[in-house]
mmCIF file of C-alpha atoms in Angstrom:
data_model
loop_
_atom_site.group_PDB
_atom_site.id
_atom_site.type_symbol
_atom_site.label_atom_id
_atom_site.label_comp_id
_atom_site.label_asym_id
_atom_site.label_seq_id
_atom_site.Cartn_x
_atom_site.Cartn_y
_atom_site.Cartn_z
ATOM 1 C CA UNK A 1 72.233 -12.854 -6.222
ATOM 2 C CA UNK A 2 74.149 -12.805 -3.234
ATOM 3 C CA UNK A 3 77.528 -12.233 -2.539
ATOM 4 C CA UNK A 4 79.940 -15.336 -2.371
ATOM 5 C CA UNK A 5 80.715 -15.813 1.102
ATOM 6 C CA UNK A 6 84.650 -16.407 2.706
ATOM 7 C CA UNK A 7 83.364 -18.216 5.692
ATOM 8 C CA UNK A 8 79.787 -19.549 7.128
ATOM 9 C CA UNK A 9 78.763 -19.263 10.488
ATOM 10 C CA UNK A 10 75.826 -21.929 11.358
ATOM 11 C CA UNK A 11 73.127 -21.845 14.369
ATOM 12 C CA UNK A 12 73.026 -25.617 15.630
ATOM 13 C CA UNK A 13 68.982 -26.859 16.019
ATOM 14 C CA UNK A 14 67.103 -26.310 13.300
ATOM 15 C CA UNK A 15 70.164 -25.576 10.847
ATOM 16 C CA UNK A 16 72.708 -28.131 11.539
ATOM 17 C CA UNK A 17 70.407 -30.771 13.192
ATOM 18 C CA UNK A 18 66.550 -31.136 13.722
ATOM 19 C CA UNK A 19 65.849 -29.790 16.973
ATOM 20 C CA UNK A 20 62.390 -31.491 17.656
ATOM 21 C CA UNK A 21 60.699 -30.688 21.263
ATOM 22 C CA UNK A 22 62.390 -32.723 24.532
ATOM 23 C CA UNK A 23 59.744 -33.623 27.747
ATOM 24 C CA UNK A 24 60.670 -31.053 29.941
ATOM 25 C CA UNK A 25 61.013 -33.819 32.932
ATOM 26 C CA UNK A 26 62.990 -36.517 30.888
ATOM 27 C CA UNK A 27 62.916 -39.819 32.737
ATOM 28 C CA UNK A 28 66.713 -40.191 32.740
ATOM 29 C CA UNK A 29 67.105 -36.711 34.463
ATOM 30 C CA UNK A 30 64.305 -37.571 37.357
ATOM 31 C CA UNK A 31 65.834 -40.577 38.280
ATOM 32 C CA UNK A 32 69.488 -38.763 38.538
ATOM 33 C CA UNK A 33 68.556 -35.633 40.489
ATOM 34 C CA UNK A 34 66.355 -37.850 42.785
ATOM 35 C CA UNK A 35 69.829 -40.251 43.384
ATOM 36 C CA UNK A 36 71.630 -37.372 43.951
ATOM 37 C CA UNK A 37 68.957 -35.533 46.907
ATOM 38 C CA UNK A 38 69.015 -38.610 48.094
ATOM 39 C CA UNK A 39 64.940 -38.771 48.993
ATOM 40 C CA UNK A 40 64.614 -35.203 50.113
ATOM 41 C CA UNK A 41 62.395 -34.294 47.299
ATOM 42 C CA UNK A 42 60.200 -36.851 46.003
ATOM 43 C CA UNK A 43 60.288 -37.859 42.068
ATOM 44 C CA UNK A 44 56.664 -36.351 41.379
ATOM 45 C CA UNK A 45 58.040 -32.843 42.904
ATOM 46 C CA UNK A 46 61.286 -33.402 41.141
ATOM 47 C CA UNK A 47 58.970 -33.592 37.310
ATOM 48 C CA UNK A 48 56.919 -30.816 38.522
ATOM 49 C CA UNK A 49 59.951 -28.666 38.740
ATOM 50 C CA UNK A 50 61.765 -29.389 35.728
ATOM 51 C CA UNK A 51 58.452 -28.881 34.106
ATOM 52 C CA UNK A 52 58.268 -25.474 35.803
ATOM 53 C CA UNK A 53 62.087 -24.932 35.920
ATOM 54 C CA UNK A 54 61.604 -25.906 31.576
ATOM 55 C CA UNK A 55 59.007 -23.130 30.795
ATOM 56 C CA UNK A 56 60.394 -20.278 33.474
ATOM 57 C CA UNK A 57 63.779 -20.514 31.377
ATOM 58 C CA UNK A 58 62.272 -20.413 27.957
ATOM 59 C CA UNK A 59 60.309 -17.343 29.431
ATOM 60 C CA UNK A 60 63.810 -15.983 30.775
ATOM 61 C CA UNK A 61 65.405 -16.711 27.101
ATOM 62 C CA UNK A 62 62.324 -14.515 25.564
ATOM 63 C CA UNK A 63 62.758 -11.898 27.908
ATOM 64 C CA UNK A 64 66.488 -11.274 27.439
ATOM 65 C CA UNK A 65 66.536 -11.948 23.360
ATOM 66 C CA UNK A 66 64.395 -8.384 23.333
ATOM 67 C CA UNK A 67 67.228 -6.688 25.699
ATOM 68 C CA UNK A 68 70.112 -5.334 24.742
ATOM 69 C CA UNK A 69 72.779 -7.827 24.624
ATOM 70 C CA UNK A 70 72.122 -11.106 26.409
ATOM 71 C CA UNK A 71 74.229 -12.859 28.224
ATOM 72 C CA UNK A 72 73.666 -16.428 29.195
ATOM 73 C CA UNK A 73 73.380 -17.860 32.750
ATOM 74 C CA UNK A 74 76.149 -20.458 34.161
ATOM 75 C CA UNK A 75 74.377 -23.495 34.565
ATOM 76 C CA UNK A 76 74.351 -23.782 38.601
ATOM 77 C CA UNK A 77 72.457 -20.650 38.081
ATOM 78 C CA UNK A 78 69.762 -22.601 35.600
ATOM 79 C CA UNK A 79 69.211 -25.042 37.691
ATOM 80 C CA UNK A 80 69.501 -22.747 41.324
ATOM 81 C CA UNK A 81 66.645 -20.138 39.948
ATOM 82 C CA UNK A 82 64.547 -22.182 37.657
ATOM 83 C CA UNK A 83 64.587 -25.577 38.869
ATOM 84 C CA UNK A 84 65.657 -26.100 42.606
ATOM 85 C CA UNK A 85 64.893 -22.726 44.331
ATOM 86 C CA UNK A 86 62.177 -23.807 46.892
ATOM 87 C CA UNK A 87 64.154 -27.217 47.793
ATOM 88 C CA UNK A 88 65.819 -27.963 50.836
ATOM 89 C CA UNK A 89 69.697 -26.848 50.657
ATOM 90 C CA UNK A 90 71.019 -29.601 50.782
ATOM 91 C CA UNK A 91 69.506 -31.080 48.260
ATOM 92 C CA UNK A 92 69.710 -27.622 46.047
ATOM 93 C CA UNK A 93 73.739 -28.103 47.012
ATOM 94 C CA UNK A 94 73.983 -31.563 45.560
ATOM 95 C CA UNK A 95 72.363 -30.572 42.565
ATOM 96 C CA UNK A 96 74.789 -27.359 42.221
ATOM 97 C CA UNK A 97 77.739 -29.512 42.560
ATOM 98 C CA UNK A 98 76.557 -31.639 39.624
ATOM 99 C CA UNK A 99 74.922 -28.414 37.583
ATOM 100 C CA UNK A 100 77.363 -29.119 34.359
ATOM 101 C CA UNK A 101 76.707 -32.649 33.464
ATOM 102 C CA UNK A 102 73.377 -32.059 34.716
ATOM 103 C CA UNK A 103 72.962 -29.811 32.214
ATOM 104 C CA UNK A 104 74.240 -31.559 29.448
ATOM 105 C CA UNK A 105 71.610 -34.502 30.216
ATOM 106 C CA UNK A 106 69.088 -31.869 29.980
ATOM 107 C CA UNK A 107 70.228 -30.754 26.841
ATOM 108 C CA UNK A 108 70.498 -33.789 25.249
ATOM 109 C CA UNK A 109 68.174 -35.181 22.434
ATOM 110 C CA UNK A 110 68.185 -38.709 21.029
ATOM 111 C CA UNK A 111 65.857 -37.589 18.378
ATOM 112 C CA UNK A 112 68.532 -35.225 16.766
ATOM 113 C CA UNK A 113 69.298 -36.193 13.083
ATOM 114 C CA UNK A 114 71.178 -34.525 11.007
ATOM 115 C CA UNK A 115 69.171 -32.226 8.628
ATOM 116 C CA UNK A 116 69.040 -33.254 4.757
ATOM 117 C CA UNK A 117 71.146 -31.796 2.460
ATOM 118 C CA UNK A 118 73.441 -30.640 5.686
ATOM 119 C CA UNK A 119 76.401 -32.508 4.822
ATOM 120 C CA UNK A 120 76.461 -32.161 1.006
ATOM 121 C CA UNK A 121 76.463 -28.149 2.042
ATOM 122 C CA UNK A 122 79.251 -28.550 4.153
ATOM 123 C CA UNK A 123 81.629 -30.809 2.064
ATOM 124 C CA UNK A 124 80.806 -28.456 -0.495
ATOM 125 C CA UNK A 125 81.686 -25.302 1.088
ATOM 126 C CA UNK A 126 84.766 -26.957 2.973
ATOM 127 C CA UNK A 127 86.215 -27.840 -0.769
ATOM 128 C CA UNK A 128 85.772 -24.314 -1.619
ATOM 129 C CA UNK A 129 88.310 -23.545 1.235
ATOM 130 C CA UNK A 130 85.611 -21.953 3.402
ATOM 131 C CA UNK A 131 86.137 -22.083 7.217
ATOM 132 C CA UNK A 132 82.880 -22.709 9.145
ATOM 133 C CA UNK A 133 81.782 -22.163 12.705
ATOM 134 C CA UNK A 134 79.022 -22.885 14.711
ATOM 135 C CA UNK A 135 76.966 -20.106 16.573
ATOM 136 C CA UNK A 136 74.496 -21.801 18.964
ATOM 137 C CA UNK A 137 72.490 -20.881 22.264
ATOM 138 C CA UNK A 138 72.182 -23.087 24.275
ATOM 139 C CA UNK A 139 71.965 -24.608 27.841
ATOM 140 C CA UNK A 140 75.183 -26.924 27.430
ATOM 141 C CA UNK A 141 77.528 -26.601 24.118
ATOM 142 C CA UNK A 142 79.234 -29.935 25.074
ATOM 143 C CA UNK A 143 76.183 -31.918 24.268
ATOM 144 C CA UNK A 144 75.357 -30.374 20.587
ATOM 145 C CA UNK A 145 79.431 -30.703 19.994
ATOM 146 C CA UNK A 146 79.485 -34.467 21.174
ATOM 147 C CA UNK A 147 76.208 -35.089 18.199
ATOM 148 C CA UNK A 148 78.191 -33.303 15.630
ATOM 149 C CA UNK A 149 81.268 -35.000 16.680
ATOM 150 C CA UNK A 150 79.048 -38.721 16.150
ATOM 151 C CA UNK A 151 78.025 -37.523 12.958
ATOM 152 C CA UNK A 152 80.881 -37.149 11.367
ATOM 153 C CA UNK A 153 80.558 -33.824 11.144
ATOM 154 C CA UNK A 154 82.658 -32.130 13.596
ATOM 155 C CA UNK A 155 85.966 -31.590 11.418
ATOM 156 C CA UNK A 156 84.771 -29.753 8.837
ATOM 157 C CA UNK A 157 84.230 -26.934 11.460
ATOM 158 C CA UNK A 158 87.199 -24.609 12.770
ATOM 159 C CA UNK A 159 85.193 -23.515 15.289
ATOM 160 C CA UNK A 160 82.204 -24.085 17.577
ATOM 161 C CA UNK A 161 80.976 -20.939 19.915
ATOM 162 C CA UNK A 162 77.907 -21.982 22.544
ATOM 163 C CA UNK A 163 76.702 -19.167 24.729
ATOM 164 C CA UNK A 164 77.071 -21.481 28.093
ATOM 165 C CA UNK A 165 80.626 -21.648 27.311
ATOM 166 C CA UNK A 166 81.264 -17.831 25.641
ATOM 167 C CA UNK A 167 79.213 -15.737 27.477
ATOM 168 C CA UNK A 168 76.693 -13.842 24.920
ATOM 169 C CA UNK A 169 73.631 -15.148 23.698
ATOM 170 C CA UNK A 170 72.075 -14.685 20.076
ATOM 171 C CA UNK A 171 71.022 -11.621 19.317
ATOM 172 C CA UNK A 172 73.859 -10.427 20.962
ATOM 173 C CA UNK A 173 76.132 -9.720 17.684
ATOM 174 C CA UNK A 174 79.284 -10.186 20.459
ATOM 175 C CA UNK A 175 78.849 -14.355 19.735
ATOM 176 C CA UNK A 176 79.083 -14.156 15.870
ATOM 177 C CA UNK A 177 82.169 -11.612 16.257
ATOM 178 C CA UNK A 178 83.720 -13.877 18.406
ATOM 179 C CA UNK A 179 83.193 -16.790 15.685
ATOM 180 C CA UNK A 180 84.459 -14.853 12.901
ATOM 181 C CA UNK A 181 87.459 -13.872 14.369
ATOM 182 C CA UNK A 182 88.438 -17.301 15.650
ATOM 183 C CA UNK A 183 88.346 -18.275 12.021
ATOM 184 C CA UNK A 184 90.102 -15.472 10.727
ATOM 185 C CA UNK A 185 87.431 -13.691 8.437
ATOM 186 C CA UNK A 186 86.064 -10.420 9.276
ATOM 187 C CA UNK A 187 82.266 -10.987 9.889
ATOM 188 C CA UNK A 188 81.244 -8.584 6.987
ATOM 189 C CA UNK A 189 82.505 -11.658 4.486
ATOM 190 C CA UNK A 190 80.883 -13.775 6.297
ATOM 191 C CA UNK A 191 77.223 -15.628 5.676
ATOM 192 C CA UNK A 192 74.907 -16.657 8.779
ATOM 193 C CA UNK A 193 72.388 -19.268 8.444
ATOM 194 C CA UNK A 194 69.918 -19.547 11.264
ATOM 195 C CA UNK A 195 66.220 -20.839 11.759
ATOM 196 C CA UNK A 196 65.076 -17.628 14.216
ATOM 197 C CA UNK A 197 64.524 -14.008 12.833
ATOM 198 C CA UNK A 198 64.245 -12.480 16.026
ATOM 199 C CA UNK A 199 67.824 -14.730 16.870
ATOM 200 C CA UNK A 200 70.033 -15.558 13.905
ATOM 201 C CA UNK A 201 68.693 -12.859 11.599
ATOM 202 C CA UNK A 202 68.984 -9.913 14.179
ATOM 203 C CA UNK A 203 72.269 -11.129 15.453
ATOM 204 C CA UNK A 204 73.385 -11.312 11.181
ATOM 205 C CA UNK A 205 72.158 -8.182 10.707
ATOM 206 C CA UNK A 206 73.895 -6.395 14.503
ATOM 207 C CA UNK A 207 76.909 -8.268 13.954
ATOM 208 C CA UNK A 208 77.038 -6.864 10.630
ATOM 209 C CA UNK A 209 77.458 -10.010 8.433
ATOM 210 C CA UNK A 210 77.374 -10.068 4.838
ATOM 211 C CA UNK A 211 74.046 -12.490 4.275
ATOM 212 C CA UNK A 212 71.507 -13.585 6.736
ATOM 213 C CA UNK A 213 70.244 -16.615 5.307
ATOM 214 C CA UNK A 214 66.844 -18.048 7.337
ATOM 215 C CA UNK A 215 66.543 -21.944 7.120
ATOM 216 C CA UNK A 216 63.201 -22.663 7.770
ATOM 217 C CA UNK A 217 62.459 -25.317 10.969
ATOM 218 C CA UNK A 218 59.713 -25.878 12.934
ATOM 219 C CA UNK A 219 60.706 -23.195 15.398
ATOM 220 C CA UNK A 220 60.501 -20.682 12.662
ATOM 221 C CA UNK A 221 56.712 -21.186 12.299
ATOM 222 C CA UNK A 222 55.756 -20.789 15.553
ATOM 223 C CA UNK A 223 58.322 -16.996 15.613
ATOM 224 C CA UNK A 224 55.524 -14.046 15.315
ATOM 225 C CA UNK A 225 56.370 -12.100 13.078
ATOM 226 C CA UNK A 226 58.917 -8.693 12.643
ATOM 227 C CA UNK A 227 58.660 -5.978 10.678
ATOM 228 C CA UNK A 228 61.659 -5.037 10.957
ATOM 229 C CA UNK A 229 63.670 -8.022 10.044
ATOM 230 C CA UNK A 230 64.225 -9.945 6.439
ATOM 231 C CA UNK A 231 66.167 -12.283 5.659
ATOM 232 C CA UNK A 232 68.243 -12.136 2.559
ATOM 233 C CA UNK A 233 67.258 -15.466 1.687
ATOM 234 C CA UNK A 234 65.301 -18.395 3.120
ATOM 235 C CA UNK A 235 65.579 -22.006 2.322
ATOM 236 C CA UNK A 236 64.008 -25.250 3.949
ATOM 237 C CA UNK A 237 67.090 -27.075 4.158
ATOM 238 C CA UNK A 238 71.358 -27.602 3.617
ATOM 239 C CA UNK A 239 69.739 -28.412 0.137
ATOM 240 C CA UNK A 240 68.730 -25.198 -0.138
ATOM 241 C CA UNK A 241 71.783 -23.819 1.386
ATOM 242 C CA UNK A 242 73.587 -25.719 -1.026
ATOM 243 C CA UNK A 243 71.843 -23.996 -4.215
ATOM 244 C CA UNK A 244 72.665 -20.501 -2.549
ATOM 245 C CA UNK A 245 76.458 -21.014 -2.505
ATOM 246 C CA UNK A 246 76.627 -22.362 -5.733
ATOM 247 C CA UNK A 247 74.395 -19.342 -7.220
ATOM 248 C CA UNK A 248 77.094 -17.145 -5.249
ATOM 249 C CA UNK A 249 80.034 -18.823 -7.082
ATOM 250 C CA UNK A 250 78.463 -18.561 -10.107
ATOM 251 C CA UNK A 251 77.289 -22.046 -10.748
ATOM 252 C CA UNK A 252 73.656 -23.261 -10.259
ATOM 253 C CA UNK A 253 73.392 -26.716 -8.921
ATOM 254 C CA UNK A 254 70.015 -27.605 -10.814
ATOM 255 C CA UNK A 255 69.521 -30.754 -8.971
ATOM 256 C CA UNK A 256 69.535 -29.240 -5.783
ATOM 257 C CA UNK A 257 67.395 -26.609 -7.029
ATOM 258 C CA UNK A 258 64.976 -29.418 -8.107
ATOM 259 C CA UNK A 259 64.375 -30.953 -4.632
#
């Protein structure tokens, strides 16, 4: 049985909301970079290069998660070397002057949903006194904290730390420290629940937390595996989660455990 946590620190897709798969050339997007070159590069070019610009940055994302400690790239960056490097300058200068909400229309899903079981987890743990942040890579933090914020969910958190807006990105332990000690609870009494071993569970275990907890997402799945890291526990949802806390405090929440 695991040891009752003071604080939870949550990854954001696949944990907090479903994080299903996004075009990489979203509609919206094509028709606002091609307003804002003005005609220099045509619309097809424009999807071919967020479609490029998409899979060069997952590659990039890959690549650094195995370094050391990965930092994450400002957005005019993102969209300079992945997206708009071979375009004429000034269209790659309108784009740079627009990189943040550019960004954030990138990011944004209007598939998320909330996963199940999420919000009973969260009420539960915030009666229990238990500050909660959220520890999330991601290409633009403002658009995951605007869904939480529509979901109602947003004040039960005391903190939320995105790596375009701190700096480090997950497995880099720095982004979990820096969420713990926002909320005031050293990291070792805290529990991290994430959907990516080679992520969440290596940053849990580098940061030095006291549970890595795995919540199983679609994104999981498709991880290969590591020998090297375990989870201390996995669940498929806040369900799941749910049934974990209240095995830590002692009481087993049977109709959770049911689901």
């Amino acid at each position: 049985m695991l040891r009752s946590p003071r604080a939870l620190l949550l990854d954001f897709g696949g944990v907090l909301a479903d994080a299903p798969p996004q075009p990489p050339a979203p509609p919206d997007v094509v028709r606002r970079l091609s307003q804002l070159v003005a005609g220099a590069v045509s619309e097809e070019q424009i999807r071919t290069d967020l479609t490029e610009g998409a899979r060069a940055y997952a590659l990039w994302r890959d690549e650094v998660g195995g370094s050391g400690d990965p930092v994450e790239l400002p957005h005019v960056q993102v969209w300079g070397n992945f997206v708009t490097r071979t375009w004429p300058q000034p269209a790659r200068g309108a784009i740079a002057r627009e990189a943040t909400p550019l960004a954030y229309a990138w990011t944004w899903r209007t598939e998320w949903q909330v996963r199940p079981g999420i919000p009973e987890a969260l009420h539960a743990a915030a009666n229990a006194g238990l500050p909660m942040a959220v520890v999330s890579n991601t290409l633009c933090g403002a658009a995951h904290r605007d869904f939480l914020a529509a979901a109602g969910l947003s004040d039960l958190f005391a903190a939320e730390f995105y790596s375009d807006e701190a700096g480090p990105r997950k497995p880099n332990p720095q982004l979990a420290r820096l969420a713990a000690d926002a909320i005031g609870v050293p990291i070792g009494d805290c529990w991290f629940v994430g959907d990516s071993l080679h992520r969440d569970i290596a940053c849990a275990r580098r940061a030095g937390t006291a549970a890595a907890i795995l919540m199983r997402s679609p994104r999981t799945d498709r991880e290969p595996p590591h020998p090297d890291l375990h989870p201390d526990a996995q669940v498929d949802d806040g369900h799941g989660l749910l049934t974990l806390l209240h095995q830590s405090w002692g009481v087993v929440d049977r109709s959770s455990a049911r689901r």
